[in-house]
Each structure stands twice: as structure tokens, then as C-alpha cells.
Coordinates of C-alpha atoms and ligand atoms in Angstrom, one line a residue:
M1 CA -35.5 -18.6 -17.0
I2 CA -33.9 -18.0 -13.6
K3 CA -31.5 -15.1 -13.6
I4 CA -29.3 -14.4 -10.6
L5 CA -27.2 -11.3 -9.9
V6 CA -23.9 -12.0 -8.1
I7 CA -22.4 -9.0 -6.3
H8 CA -18.8 -9.0 -5.0
G9 CA -18.0 -6.0 -2.7
P10 CA -14.8 -4.1 -2.0
N11 CA -11.4 -5.6 -2.1
L12 CA -12.6 -9.0 -3.4
N13 CA -10.9 -8.1 -6.7
L14 CA -7.7 -8.5 -4.7
L15 CA -8.4 -12.1 -3.7
G16 CA -5.4 -14.4 -4.3
K17 CA -2.9 -11.7 -3.1
R18 CA -5.0 -10.4 -0.2
E19 CA -4.5 -12.0 3.3
P20 CA -4.1 -15.5 1.9
E21 CA -3.9 -16.9 5.4
I22 CA -7.6 -15.9 5.7
Y23 CA -9.0 -16.1 2.2
G24 CA -6.7 -18.6 0.6
K25 CA -5.1 -18.4 -2.8
I26 CA -8.3 -18.4 -4.8
T27 CA -8.9 -15.4 -7.1
I28 CA -12.2 -13.7 -8.0
E29 CA -11.7 -15.1 -11.5
D30 CA -11.6 -18.7 -10.0
I31 CA -14.7 -18.0 -8.0
N32 CA -16.6 -16.6 -11.0
K33 CA -15.5 -19.6 -13.1
K34 CA -16.8 -22.0 -10.6
L35 CA -20.1 -20.1 -10.2
K36 CA -20.5 -20.0 -14.0
E37 CA -19.9 -23.7 -14.3
A38 CA -22.4 -24.5 -11.6
A39 CA -24.9 -22.1 -13.1
K40 CA -24.5 -23.8 -16.5
K41 CA -25.1 -27.2 -15.0
R42 CA -28.2 -25.9 -13.3
K43 CA -29.4 -24.1 -16.4
V44 CA -29.6 -20.7 -14.8
T45 CA -28.2 -17.4 -16.0
L46 CA -25.8 -15.3 -13.9
E47 CA -24.6 -11.8 -14.1
I48 CA -21.6 -11.0 -12.0
F49 CA -20.7 -7.5 -10.7
Q50 CA -17.8 -6.4 -8.5
S51 CA -17.3 -2.9 -7.1
N52 CA -15.2 -1.2 -4.5
H53 CA -17.7 1.7 -4.3
E54 CA -20.7 1.6 -2.1
G55 CA -22.8 3.9 -4.3
E56 CA -22.2 1.7 -7.4
I57 CA -23.4 -1.3 -5.4
V58 CA -26.5 0.6 -4.2
D59 CA -27.2 1.7 -7.9
K60 CA -26.8 -1.9 -9.1
I61 CA -29.2 -3.3 -6.4
G62 CA -31.6 -0.4 -7.1
K63 CA -32.0 -1.5 -10.7
A64 CA -32.4 -5.2 -9.9
K65 CA -36.1 -5.4 -9.4
N66 CA -37.9 -7.3 -12.2
K67 CA -34.6 -8.0 -13.8
Y68 CA -33.3 -10.8 -11.6
S69 CA -35.0 -13.7 -9.7
T70 CA -32.6 -13.5 -6.7
L71 CA -29.4 -11.8 -5.6
L72 CA -26.3 -13.5 -4.2
I73 CA -24.1 -10.9 -2.4
N74 CA -20.8 -10.8 -0.6
P75 CA -20.9 -7.3 0.7
A76 CA -17.3 -7.7 2.1
A77 CA -16.4 -4.8 4.4
Y78 CA -19.7 -3.1 3.7
T79 CA -21.4 -5.9 5.5
H80 CA -20.4 -4.2 8.8
T81 CA -21.1 -0.6 7.8
S82 CA -23.5 -0.1 5.0
V83 CA -27.0 1.1 5.9
A84 CA -27.3 2.1 2.2
I85 CA -26.8 -1.4 0.9
R86 CA -29.2 -2.8 3.5
D87 CA -31.9 -0.2 2.6
A88 CA -31.4 -1.0 -1.2
I89 CA -32.0 -4.7 -0.6
L90 CA -35.1 -3.8 1.5
A91 CA -36.3 -1.4 -1.2
I92 CA -36.3 -3.8 -4.1
G93 CA -37.7 -6.8 -2.2
V94 CA -35.8 -9.3 -4.4
P95 CA -34.9 -12.4 -2.3
T96 CA -31.2 -12.2 -1.4
V97 CA -28.5 -14.6 -0.1
E98 CA -25.5 -13.2 1.8
V99 CA -22.2 -15.1 1.6
H100 CA -18.8 -14.7 3.2
L101 CA -15.6 -16.7 2.4
S102 CA -14.4 -16.5 6.0
N103 CA -16.4 -17.2 9.2
I104 CA -17.1 -13.6 10.2
Y105 CA -18.1 -14.8 13.7
A106 CA -14.7 -16.3 14.3
R107 CA -12.9 -13.1 13.5
E108 CA -12.6 -9.6 15.0
D109 CA -15.6 -8.4 17.1
F110 CA -16.4 -5.7 14.5
R111 CA -17.0 -8.4 11.9
H112 CA -19.6 -10.2 14.1
N113 CA -22.3 -7.7 13.2
S114 CA -23.8 -7.8 9.7
L115 CA -26.1 -4.9 8.9
I116 CA -27.2 -7.0 5.9
A117 CA -28.1 -10.2 7.7
S118 CA -31.6 -9.2 8.9
V119 CA -32.8 -8.2 5.4
V120 CA -31.7 -11.3 3.5
K121 CA -33.2 -14.7 3.4
G122 CA -30.1 -16.2 4.9
Q123 CA -26.4 -16.1 5.3
I124 CA -23.6 -18.6 4.6
S125 CA -20.2 -17.8 6.2
G126 CA -17.0 -19.6 6.5
F127 CA -16.7 -22.2 3.7
G128 CA -14.4 -20.4 1.3
V129 CA -15.5 -20.6 -2.3
D130 CA -18.1 -23.2 -1.3
S131 CA -20.0 -20.4 0.5
Y132 CA -20.7 -19.0 -2.9
L133 CA -21.6 -22.4 -4.4
Y134 CA -24.0 -23.2 -1.5
G135 CA -25.3 -19.7 -1.8
L136 CA -26.0 -20.2 -5.5
D137 CA -28.0 -23.3 -4.8
A138 CA -29.9 -21.4 -2.1
A139 CA -30.6 -18.5 -4.5
I140 CA -31.8 -21.0 -7.2
N141 CA -34.1 -22.7 -4.7
L142 CA -35.5 -19.3 -3.6
A143 CA -36.1 -18.4 -7.2
K144 CA -38.1 -21.6 -7.8
K145 CA -40.5 -20.8 -4.8
Ligands
DQA1 C1 -15.7 -11.1 3.9 C2 -15.6 -10.8 5.4 C3 -15.6 -9.3 5.6 O1 -15.5 -9.1 7.0 C4 -14.4 -8.7 5.0 O2 -14.4 -7.3 5.2 C5 -14.3 -9.0 3.5 C6 -14.6 -10.4 3.1 C7 -15.6 -12.6 3.5 O3 -15.9 -13.0 2.4 O4 -15.1 -13.4 4.4 O5 -13.8 -8.2 2.7 O6 -16.9 -10.6 3.4

């Protein structure tokens, strides 16, 4: 059975109210519902985790080896700052897909650099909730390899 860990980083719990001109009106509950529906159709199991705390995300990734087939992560602001999350992904060696709702390359300069991108299998950025859904399919295909 394919089991995928979805990680939402900081402030994604505020989606719906947070900068709607960038992220739209979709809430994290809406995203999770769509992910769960897609996972059910594809007969894979999902665990979904959100945290605003870097250390909690590092702990969660650190325990993921041998528990999950692949990881799907939106590291949010930690994308641009977190050596610790990057190192945790490297340490466990579980294939990981990075996703972003917005196109981080079309925004402020500081968002153009992802510390995570070079340790994941690939990145999907700019398609709103579809970034997660494309990312889920990528994570499933990786798990099958
Ligand atoms: C984000 C992009 C990040 O730059 C930002 O800090 C976020 C959300 C996205 O999904 O578009 O919190 O990861």
C-alpha cells in the first residue's frame, strides 16, 4: 500500500483569509479534502500534517523513513530559509515532491531561491490547489518506481 505524507508549512493554516489576491479563497481544509478525494480514487493512503514550527516539521520528516513511500511538501516560507528542513529530507532519503500554490519565480526576489529544490525529486509551483494535485500524482508515480 502506497502511503504518502503531506506536509503544509507555516501560515498555510490561514489560507482563505491570507493574501487572497495571491493564494485565492481556498482554505487548507478545501485543499485537504481535494487531496483525500484524489487519494481515495487512486487507492493510496495519505497522512496530512501542518505546522508553523520549523522544529516540528524537522521532527516529522525525521520519523518518516520506512513509514511513508514518498513525501509531498509545501514548506511555505521555510522554502527560502530552512537548512534544517533541507537536511532532514536529505537524511531520510525518502523521495519528495515540493509544491507551491503561487509561482515563486514570479514574486519577490527572495522567493526565487528554494533551499529545498535541490534535494527533492522535483518542484511544482504556480498552479494553486492543482500544484498539490499534480504533486500527489508525481508522489504516487515515484512510489511505484
Ligand atoms: C508558498 C510560497 C512561499 O514563498 C510563501 O512563503 C508561502 C506559500 C506557496 O505555496 O505559494 O507561505 O509556499
